[in-house]
Coordinates of C-alpha atoms in Angstrom, one line a residue:
M409 CA -30.4 41.2 76.1
V410 CA -33.2 40.8 78.6
R411 CA -36.0 38.8 77.0
P412 CA -39.6 39.7 77.6
K413 CA -41.3 37.5 80.2
P414 CA -44.2 35.4 78.7
A415 CA -46.6 36.3 81.5
L416 CA -45.9 40.0 80.8
R417 CA -46.1 39.8 77.1
T418 CA -49.8 39.1 76.7
T419 CA -50.8 42.5 75.4
A420 CA -47.9 42.7 73.0
S421 CA -48.5 39.2 71.7
I422 CA -52.2 39.9 71.0
T423 CA -51.2 43.1 69.3
T424 CA -48.6 41.3 67.2
A425 CA -51.1 38.8 66.0
A426 CA -53.5 41.5 65.1
V427 CA -50.9 43.4 63.2
L428 CA -49.8 40.3 61.3
L429 CA -53.4 39.7 60.3
A430 CA -53.6 43.3 59.2
G431 CA -50.5 42.8 57.1
A432 CA -52.1 39.7 55.6
A433 CA -55.2 41.6 54.7
L434 CA -53.1 44.5 53.3
G435 CA -51.2 42.1 51.1
A436 CA -54.1 39.9 50.0
A437 CA -56.4 42.7 48.9
P438 CA -54.7 43.5 45.5
A439 CA -54.3 39.8 44.4
A440 CA -57.3 39.7 42.1
T441 CA -56.1 42.6 40.0
A442 CA -52.4 42.1 40.1
A443 CA -52.2 38.7 38.3
P444 CA -54.3 39.7 35.2
A445 CA -52.4 43.0 34.9
A446 CA -49.0 41.2 34.9
A447 CA -50.2 38.5 32.5
S448 CA -51.4 40.9 29.8
A449 CA -48.0 42.2 28.6
S450 CA -49.5 43.3 25.3
T451 CA -52.7 44.9 26.6
K452 CA -53.2 48.6 26.0
A453 CA -55.7 50.9 27.5
G454 CA -55.1 54.3 25.9
G455 CA -51.5 55.0 26.7
L456 CA -51.2 52.1 29.2
T457 CA -49.0 49.0 28.5
F458 CA -47.8 46.2 30.7
H459 CA -44.2 44.9 30.4
D460 CA -41.6 42.5 31.6
I461 CA -38.7 44.7 32.5
P462 CA -35.2 43.2 33.0
G463 CA -34.0 44.0 36.6
S464 CA -30.5 43.6 38.0
G465 CA -29.0 40.2 38.4
G466 CA -31.0 38.6 35.6
I467 CA -34.5 38.8 37.3
T468 CA -37.7 40.1 35.7
L469 CA -39.7 43.0 37.1
K470 CA -43.4 43.4 36.3
G471 CA -44.1 46.9 35.2
N472 CA -46.4 49.2 33.3
V473 CA -45.9 52.3 31.2
L474 CA -48.2 55.3 30.6
T475 CA -47.3 57.6 27.8
P476 CA -48.7 61.0 26.7
A477 CA -51.6 60.7 24.3
G478 CA -51.1 62.2 20.8
A479 CA -47.4 62.7 21.2
A480 CA -45.5 63.6 18.0
A481 CA -43.3 61.0 16.5
G482 CA -39.7 61.3 17.8
A483 CA -40.7 63.7 20.6
K484 CA -38.9 63.2 23.9
H485 CA -40.8 63.4 27.2
P486 CA -39.6 63.6 30.9
L487 CA -39.5 60.3 32.6
I488 CA -40.8 59.4 36.1
V489 CA -40.2 56.0 37.6
F490 CA -42.3 54.7 40.5
P491 CA -41.1 51.7 42.5
T492 CA -44.1 50.2 44.4
S493 CA -44.7 50.4 48.1
W494 CA -44.0 47.4 50.3
A495 CA -46.4 44.6 49.5
M496 CA -48.1 46.5 46.7
P497 CA -48.4 45.5 43.0
Q498 CA -47.5 47.5 39.9
I499 CA -51.0 49.0 39.6
E500 CA -50.6 51.1 42.8
Y501 CA -49.8 54.4 41.0
L502 CA -52.1 54.1 38.0
A503 CA -54.4 57.0 39.0
Q504 CA -51.5 59.4 39.6
A505 CA -49.5 58.0 36.7
Q506 CA -52.4 58.8 34.3
K507 CA -52.5 62.4 35.5
L508 CA -48.8 62.8 34.9
A509 CA -49.0 61.1 31.5
D510 CA -51.9 63.4 30.5
S511 CA -49.6 66.4 31.3
G512 CA -46.7 65.1 29.1
Y513 CA -44.7 62.5 31.1
V514 CA -43.6 59.0 30.4
V515 CA -44.4 57.1 33.6
V516 CA -43.0 53.7 34.4
S517 CA -44.2 51.8 37.5
Y518 CA -42.8 48.5 38.6
T519 CA -43.4 45.9 41.3
S520 CA -40.4 45.9 43.6
R521 CA -38.3 42.8 43.5
G522 CA -39.4 39.9 45.6
F523 CA -43.1 41.0 45.7
W524 CA -46.0 39.5 43.7
L525 CA -44.9 38.4 40.2
S526 CA -41.6 40.3 40.1
G527 CA -38.5 38.1 40.4
G528 CA -35.9 37.9 43.1
E529 CA -36.4 38.1 46.8
I530 CA -37.2 41.0 49.2
E531 CA -34.0 42.8 49.9
V532 CA -35.4 45.8 51.8
A533 CA -34.0 48.5 49.5
G534 CA -30.6 46.8 49.5
P535 CA -28.1 47.1 46.6
P536 CA -30.1 44.9 44.3
D537 CA -33.1 47.2 44.6
I538 CA -31.0 50.2 43.9
A539 CA -29.6 48.5 40.9
D540 CA -33.1 47.6 39.8
A541 CA -34.0 51.3 39.7
S542 CA -31.1 52.0 37.3
A543 CA -32.0 49.0 35.2
V544 CA -35.6 50.3 34.8
I545 CA -34.3 53.7 33.8
D546 CA -32.0 51.9 31.2
W547 CA -35.0 50.0 29.8
A548 CA -37.2 53.1 29.7
L549 CA -34.6 55.1 27.7
E550 CA -34.4 52.2 25.2
H551 CA -38.1 51.4 24.9
T552 CA -40.0 54.6 25.4
S553 CA -39.8 58.3 24.4
A554 CA -38.1 59.1 27.7
D555 CA -35.7 62.1 27.7
P556 CA -32.3 61.0 29.3
D557 CA -31.8 64.5 30.7
R558 CA -35.2 64.8 32.5
I559 CA -35.6 61.8 34.8
G560 CA -37.4 61.8 38.1
M561 CA -38.3 59.1 40.7
G562 CA -40.9 58.9 43.4
G563 CA -43.2 56.8 45.4
V564 CA -44.9 56.1 48.7
S565 CA -43.1 54.3 51.6
Y566 CA -40.9 51.6 50.1
G567 CA -40.9 53.4 46.8
A568 CA -39.9 56.6 48.5
G569 CA -36.9 55.0 50.2
I570 CA -35.7 53.3 47.0
S571 CA -36.1 56.7 45.1
L572 CA -33.9 58.5 47.6
L573 CA -31.3 55.8 47.5
A574 CA -31.3 55.9 43.7
A575 CA -30.7 59.6 43.8
G576 CA -27.4 58.9 45.6
H577 CA -26.3 56.1 43.2
D578 CA -27.6 57.2 39.7
P579 CA -26.7 60.8 38.6
R580 CA -29.4 60.6 35.9
V581 CA -32.1 61.1 38.6
K582 CA -32.8 64.9 38.7
A583 CA -35.9 65.1 40.9
V584 CA -37.4 63.0 43.7
A585 CA -40.7 62.9 45.4
A586 CA -40.3 60.7 48.5
L587 CA -43.7 60.3 50.3
S588 CA -44.0 58.6 53.7
G589 CA -40.5 57.2 53.4
W590 CA -37.4 56.9 55.4
A591 CA -34.0 58.5 55.5
D592 CA -32.6 56.5 58.4
L593 CA -34.0 53.0 58.8
I594 CA -32.5 52.5 62.2
D595 CA -33.9 55.7 63.6
S596 CA -37.2 54.7 62.2
I597 CA -37.9 51.3 63.7
Y598 CA -35.2 51.2 66.4
S599 CA -35.4 54.8 67.8
G600 CA -34.4 55.2 71.4
R601 CA -32.6 51.8 71.0
T602 CA -36.1 50.3 71.2
Q603 CA -37.6 47.8 68.7
H604 CA -40.8 49.1 67.2
L605 CA -42.8 45.9 67.5
Q606 CA -46.0 46.7 65.6
A607 CA -44.1 48.4 62.7
A608 CA -41.7 45.5 62.3
A609 CA -44.4 42.8 62.6
L610 CA -46.6 44.6 60.1
L611 CA -43.8 44.8 57.5
G612 CA -42.7 41.2 58.2
G613 CA -46.2 39.8 58.0
A614 CA -47.1 41.7 54.8
G615 CA -43.8 40.6 53.2
L616 CA -44.6 36.9 54.0
V617 CA -48.0 37.1 52.4
T618 CA -47.2 39.0 49.3
G619 CA -43.6 38.1 48.5
R620 CA -40.5 36.1 49.1
P621 CA -38.3 37.5 51.9
S622 CA -34.6 36.8 51.5
D623 CA -32.7 34.7 54.0
E624 CA -30.9 37.8 55.2
L625 CA -34.2 39.6 55.8
T626 CA -35.7 36.6 57.6
Q627 CA -32.7 36.2 59.9
T628 CA -32.5 40.0 60.6
L629 CA -36.1 40.2 61.5
K630 CA -35.8 37.1 63.7
D631 CA -32.8 38.6 65.5
F632 CA -34.6 42.0 65.8
L633 CA -37.8 40.7 67.2
G634 CA -36.0 38.2 69.3
S635 CA -34.1 41.0 71.1
K636 CA -30.6 39.5 70.3
L637 CA -28.4 42.2 71.7
E638 CA -25.3 40.5 70.5
K639 CA -26.5 40.9 66.9
E640 CA -27.1 44.7 67.4
P641 CA -24.0 45.9 65.5
E642 CA -24.9 43.6 62.5
M643 CA -28.5 44.8 62.5
I644 CA -27.4 48.5 62.6
A645 CA -24.9 47.9 59.8
W646 CA -27.7 46.2 57.8
G647 CA -30.0 49.2 58.3
K648 CA -27.3 51.8 57.5
K649 CA -26.7 50.2 54.1
R650 CA -30.4 50.7 53.4
S651 CA -30.6 54.3 54.7
P652 CA -30.4 57.3 52.3
A653 CA -28.7 59.3 55.1
T654 CA -25.7 57.0 54.6
Y655 CA -25.4 58.3 51.1
L656 CA -26.1 62.0 51.9
D657 CA -22.9 63.3 50.3
A658 CA -23.6 61.4 47.0
I659 CA -27.2 62.7 47.0
N660 CA -25.9 66.3 47.5
A661 CA -23.2 65.8 44.9
N662 CA -25.9 64.7 42.4
G663 CA -27.9 67.8 43.2
A664 CA -31.3 66.2 42.6
A665 CA -34.3 68.3 43.7
V666 CA -35.8 66.4 46.6
M667 CA -39.4 66.8 47.9
M668 CA -40.2 64.9 51.1
G669 CA -43.6 64.4 52.7
N670 CA -44.7 62.6 55.8
A671 CA -47.4 62.4 58.5
W672 CA -46.9 63.6 62.1
G673 CA -48.1 60.3 63.4
D674 CA -46.3 57.9 61.1
T675 CA -45.8 54.8 63.3
I676 CA -43.5 53.1 60.8
F677 CA -41.2 56.0 59.7
P678 CA -41.6 58.7 62.4
P679 CA -41.0 62.3 61.2
N680 CA -37.9 63.2 63.2
Q681 CA -35.5 61.2 60.9
Y682 CA -37.0 62.9 57.8
A683 CA -36.6 66.4 59.2
S684 CA -33.0 65.7 60.2
F685 CA -32.1 64.4 56.8
Y686 CA -33.9 67.4 55.1
D687 CA -31.7 69.8 57.1
K688 CA -28.6 68.3 55.6
L689 CA -29.7 68.4 51.9
T690 CA -28.0 71.1 49.9
G691 CA -29.9 71.0 46.6
P692 CA -33.4 72.2 45.9
K693 CA -35.6 70.8 48.6
R694 CA -39.1 70.8 50.1
L695 CA -40.5 69.3 53.3
E696 CA -44.2 68.7 54.0
F697 CA -45.7 67.3 57.2
R698 CA -49.4 66.7 57.7
P699 CA -51.7 64.8 60.2
G700 CA -52.1 61.1 59.8
D701 CA -50.2 57.8 60.0
H702 CA -48.1 55.9 57.6
A703 CA -49.1 56.7 54.0
T704 CA -52.5 58.0 55.0
A705 CA -51.7 61.5 53.8
E706 CA -51.2 60.1 50.2
L707 CA -53.9 57.5 50.3
T708 CA -56.8 59.3 48.7
G709 CA -54.6 60.4 45.8
L710 CA -53.9 56.8 44.9
F711 CA -57.6 56.5 44.2
G712 CA -57.5 59.5 41.9
L713 CA -59.2 61.8 44.5
P714 CA -58.0 65.4 45.2
N715 CA -55.0 65.2 47.4
D716 CA -52.6 68.0 48.4
T717 CA -49.5 65.7 48.6
W718 CA -50.0 64.5 45.0
T719 CA -50.8 67.9 43.7
N720 CA -47.5 69.3 45.1
T721 CA -45.7 66.2 43.7
R722 CA -46.8 67.0 40.2
R723 CA -45.9 70.7 40.7
W724 CA -42.4 69.6 41.9
F725 CA -41.8 67.4 38.9
D726 CA -43.2 70.1 36.6
R727 CA -40.7 72.6 38.1
Y728 CA -37.6 70.5 38.0
L729 CA -38.2 68.2 35.0
K730 CA -40.2 70.6 32.7
D731 CA -38.7 73.8 34.0
E732 CA -42.1 75.3 34.5
R733 CA -42.2 78.5 36.6
N734 CA -45.1 77.4 38.8
G735 CA -44.0 79.0 42.0
I736 CA -43.3 75.9 44.1
D737 CA -39.6 76.9 44.4
T738 CA -40.5 80.4 45.6
E739 CA -42.8 79.2 48.4
L740 CA -41.4 78.7 51.9
P741 CA -39.9 75.2 51.6
V742 CA -41.1 73.8 54.9
Q743 CA -44.9 73.4 54.8
L744 CA -46.7 72.1 57.9
K745 CA -50.3 71.4 58.7
S746 CA -51.3 71.3 62.4
R747 CA -53.2 68.3 63.7
T748 CA -55.8 70.6 65.1
D749 CA -56.1 73.1 62.3
K750 CA -56.9 73.0 58.5
G751 CA -54.5 75.5 57.2
Y752 CA -50.8 75.3 56.1
E753 CA -47.9 77.2 57.7
G754 CA -44.7 78.0 55.8
Y755 CA -41.2 78.2 57.3
P756 CA -37.8 79.0 55.7
D757 CA -36.2 76.0 57.3
W758 CA -36.8 73.3 60.0
K759 CA -35.0 75.1 62.8
S760 CA -37.5 78.0 62.5
V761 CA -40.5 75.7 63.1
G762 CA -40.2 75.7 66.9
A763 CA -38.2 78.9 67.5
A764 CA -39.8 79.6 70.9
V765 CA -39.5 77.2 73.7
N766 CA -41.6 76.4 76.8
R767 CA -39.4 74.8 79.4
I768 CA -41.5 72.7 81.8
P769 CA -39.6 71.7 85.0
L770 CA -39.8 68.1 86.1
D771 CA -39.4 68.6 89.8
G772 CA -39.4 66.0 92.5
T773 CA -38.7 62.3 92.4
K774 CA -41.0 59.7 90.8
K775 CA -40.6 55.9 91.4
V776 CA -42.2 53.7 88.8
W777 CA -42.6 49.9 89.0
A778 CA -41.9 48.3 85.6
N779 CA -43.9 45.7 83.6
V780 CA -47.3 47.0 84.3
D781 CA -49.2 49.1 81.7
S782 CA -50.4 52.3 83.3
G783 CA -53.0 52.9 80.6
A784 CA -50.9 55.5 78.8
N785 CA -49.9 54.3 75.3
G786 CA -49.2 55.5 71.8
G787 CA -52.2 53.6 70.2
I788 CA -52.2 51.1 67.4
T789 CA -50.1 51.4 64.3
L790 CA -51.9 52.7 61.2
L791 CA -55.2 53.0 63.1
S792 CA -54.9 55.5 66.0
N793 CA -53.3 58.3 64.1
A794 CA -55.6 57.8 61.1
L795 CA -58.5 58.3 63.5
D796 CA -56.7 61.5 64.7
Q797 CA -56.3 62.6 61.0
F798 CA -59.9 62.1 59.9
L799 CA -61.9 62.3 63.1
K800 CA -59.7 64.2 65.5
L801 CA -59.7 61.3 67.9
P802 CA -56.1 60.8 69.1
P803 CA -55.3 58.2 71.9
T804 CA -56.7 59.6 75.2
V805 CA -56.2 58.8 78.9
S806 CA -57.6 60.1 82.2
V807 CA -54.5 61.7 83.7
P808 CA -55.8 62.0 87.3
L809 CA -56.6 58.3 87.2
L810 CA -53.2 57.1 86.1
P811 CA -51.8 54.8 88.8
R812 CA -48.8 56.7 90.2
S813 CA -47.0 53.4 91.1
F814 CA -46.7 52.6 87.5
A815 CA -46.6 56.0 85.8
G816 CA -44.6 59.2 86.6
V817 CA -46.7 62.3 86.0
W818 CA -45.7 66.0 85.7
Q819 CA -48.1 68.8 84.7
S820 CA -47.6 72.4 83.6
E821 CA -49.8 75.2 84.9
R822 CA -52.9 76.0 83.0
Y823 CA -52.2 78.1 80.0
G824 CA -53.9 81.5 79.6
T825 CA -53.4 81.5 75.9
E826 CA -53.3 78.9 73.1
Q827 CA -49.9 77.1 72.9
R828 CA -49.0 76.1 69.4
V829 CA -46.6 73.2 69.7
R830 CA -44.4 72.9 66.7
G831 CA -41.4 70.6 66.2
T832 CA -39.5 68.3 68.5
S833 CA -40.0 68.2 72.3
R834 CA -36.9 67.2 74.2
L835 CA -36.8 65.4 77.6
H836 CA -33.8 65.7 79.9
T837 CA -33.9 63.7 83.1
T838 CA -31.9 61.5 85.5
V839 CA -32.8 57.8 85.8
T840 CA -31.8 55.3 88.4
S841 CA -32.7 51.6 87.8
T842 CA -32.6 48.6 90.0
K843 CA -31.6 46.5 87.0
P844 CA -28.9 46.9 84.3
S845 CA -31.5 47.0 81.4
G846 CA -34.8 48.7 81.1
T847 CA -37.3 50.5 78.9
F848 CA -39.6 53.5 79.4
V849 CA -41.9 55.5 77.2
A850 CA -42.5 59.2 77.5
Y851 CA -45.8 60.7 76.5
L852 CA -46.9 64.3 76.1
Y853 CA -50.6 65.0 76.7
D854 CA -52.9 68.0 76.2
V855 CA -55.0 67.9 79.4
G856 CA -58.4 69.5 79.4
P857 CA -60.4 70.8 82.4
L858 CA -61.8 67.4 83.2
G859 CA -58.4 65.7 83.2
V860 CA -58.7 63.9 79.9
G861 CA -55.4 63.9 78.1
K862 CA -55.1 63.8 74.3
L863 CA -51.8 62.4 73.1
V864 CA -49.6 65.0 71.5
S865 CA -46.4 62.9 71.1
N866 CA -44.4 60.0 72.6
A867 CA -41.1 58.2 72.2
P868 CA -39.4 55.1 73.8
Y869 CA -36.0 54.8 75.4
T870 CA -34.1 51.6 76.2
F871 CA -30.8 51.2 78.1
H872 CA -28.5 48.3 78.7
G873 CA -25.3 47.9 80.8
Q874 CA -26.2 50.4 83.5
T875 CA -25.0 49.9 87.1
P876 CA -28.0 49.2 89.4
G877 CA -28.6 52.0 91.9
R878 CA -26.3 54.5 90.0
P879 CA -28.1 57.5 88.4
F880 CA -27.5 58.3 84.8
P881 CA -28.7 61.2 82.5
V882 CA -31.1 60.6 79.7
D883 CA -31.8 62.9 76.7
L884 CA -34.8 61.8 74.6
E885 CA -36.4 63.4 71.6
L886 CA -40.1 62.9 71.3
Y887 CA -41.6 62.5 67.9
S888 CA -42.0 65.8 66.1
T889 CA -45.5 67.2 65.8
A890 CA -47.7 70.3 65.3
Y891 CA -50.5 70.6 67.8
D892 CA -52.5 73.5 69.2
V893 CA -53.2 73.3 73.0
P894 CA -56.3 75.4 73.8
A895 CA -56.2 78.1 76.4
G896 CA -57.3 76.8 79.8
H897 CA -55.6 73.4 79.1
R898 CA -52.2 72.2 80.4
L899 CA -49.5 69.9 79.2
A900 CA -48.6 66.7 81.0
L901 CA -45.6 64.5 80.7
V902 CA -46.3 60.8 81.6
I903 CA -43.7 58.1 81.8
D904 CA -44.4 54.4 82.1
T905 CA -42.7 51.2 81.1
V906 CA -45.1 49.2 78.8
D907 CA -46.5 50.1 75.4
P908 CA -47.8 47.6 72.8
L909 CA -46.1 49.6 70.1
Y910 CA -42.7 48.6 71.4
I911 CA -40.7 45.7 72.8
E912 CA -39.7 46.5 76.4
H913 CA -36.7 45.2 78.3
N914 CA -37.6 45.5 81.9
P915 CA -36.7 42.5 84.1
T916 CA -39.2 41.2 86.6
G917 CA -39.3 43.4 89.7
A918 CA -37.5 46.3 88.1
Q919 CA -38.1 49.8 89.4
L920 CA -37.1 53.1 87.7
T921 CA -36.6 56.3 89.6
F922 CA -36.8 59.7 87.8
S923 CA -35.1 62.5 89.7
S924 CA -34.1 66.1 89.2
P925 CA -30.7 66.8 90.8
G926 CA -30.0 70.4 91.8
T927 CA -26.9 70.5 89.6
D928 CA -28.7 69.0 86.6
P929 CA -32.4 69.8 86.8
S930 CA -34.8 67.6 84.8
H931 CA -37.1 69.4 82.3
L932 CA -39.1 69.0 79.1
S933 CA -38.4 71.6 76.4
V934 CA -41.6 72.1 74.2
P935 CA -41.1 74.0 71.0
L936 CA -43.7 76.6 70.2
R937 CA -44.5 78.6 67.1
E938 CA -43.4 82.2 67.5
K939 CA -46.4 84.6 67.7

């Protein structure tokens, strides 16, 4: 694998350092509250108790239990198990757990193995983590009033992934709420065969600060960030073992009711892999996408504030663990909120989201020199898309000022009516490289009358083993989104070769040519909501 050149890595190195510091801050923040909570195993606050829970392999997991107040002796209650998010302690879900307990649930939260005061090492949702989920269920059935026939699991991020995996390994799990999680770990942080630098650095840094990474994780992360192409098959196998998509048949056989929620701009677990997994589920299911970045859609709910995601999570559990006829199963199962609108849109399935298509021809030939950042980029993980969510400030660029030597630019005509982009845009083009390996990033911008482009979507693409000077076709899915392009604006596709979000593999002096052969024209297919 071509290694990044030190002189060309300045931007990425600075970004990595910043992300690692952010990870440290993320991990250090809960320390003052986590230790006292874990130490007070016999403390009670209403229905709240703290416990040492036996995990798999003889380790101890730090957990807490919330029970319904005033429950009759001998009464059984539906159980919900919340594994914590990456780097978070057991108190993460207290606000939402209390709401669920108040409505009649037994709720058990536990710190995932390897983090904080829980035993073991960080296994990244490996087999020990899956076994831990079942061990916690066993413990809850023995020590609480949990009903063995009404068991659900859920969580944010890491907790979401573990919950989906548990649904494919433990048939007792009847309902899942997987928020800001992953279905395919490889397609999340290695999409387009490109390492997602900031995402991996953030996870690695937060793990180091708040837990004990296993030797396997340490080596895998080292190989991943070190661009060791010879280790690629091993890394892919490692990721597949930790991907719910690998166990799709078992999840479907179990028949658990699965609700999945994510943000359009999730820079750790992009939405495409969730939508693809959702399509293949055969049991009761629901898919929700909202503006934001990783876990920002659920964040306010963790503080007990009103939050649509958590409201629907409780409705989901009420329907499939309490059998309440609250209407959530009769609503259109795919619920989307546009990044530029406040309302929700319902669809019967994912394929109906972008049923109309605007095909933008990518005519002509563009030659792009590699290793120089044109100014187009996807922003900063966790920050840029949160600014888009709360302040409507996505990453922007002046499209007319982009240096054409380092960026290929194609623009549509100005639209006479609003264009409601919905779903996954797809790029088809022909590339010729002067080197066997390379990376490029495609960006879709909403361009206003003054030429300022607001980022709509992006995605990276890396190739290896190509013959220099020989054209080859490329098909690339940009990250799914919902964005309304105002009348009078146009869409622009920009391609360059450097983005701090990703590791790039362009040797010094590389040049990429993007062409549109007459027998295989290049184009960008943009999905639109049907009017």
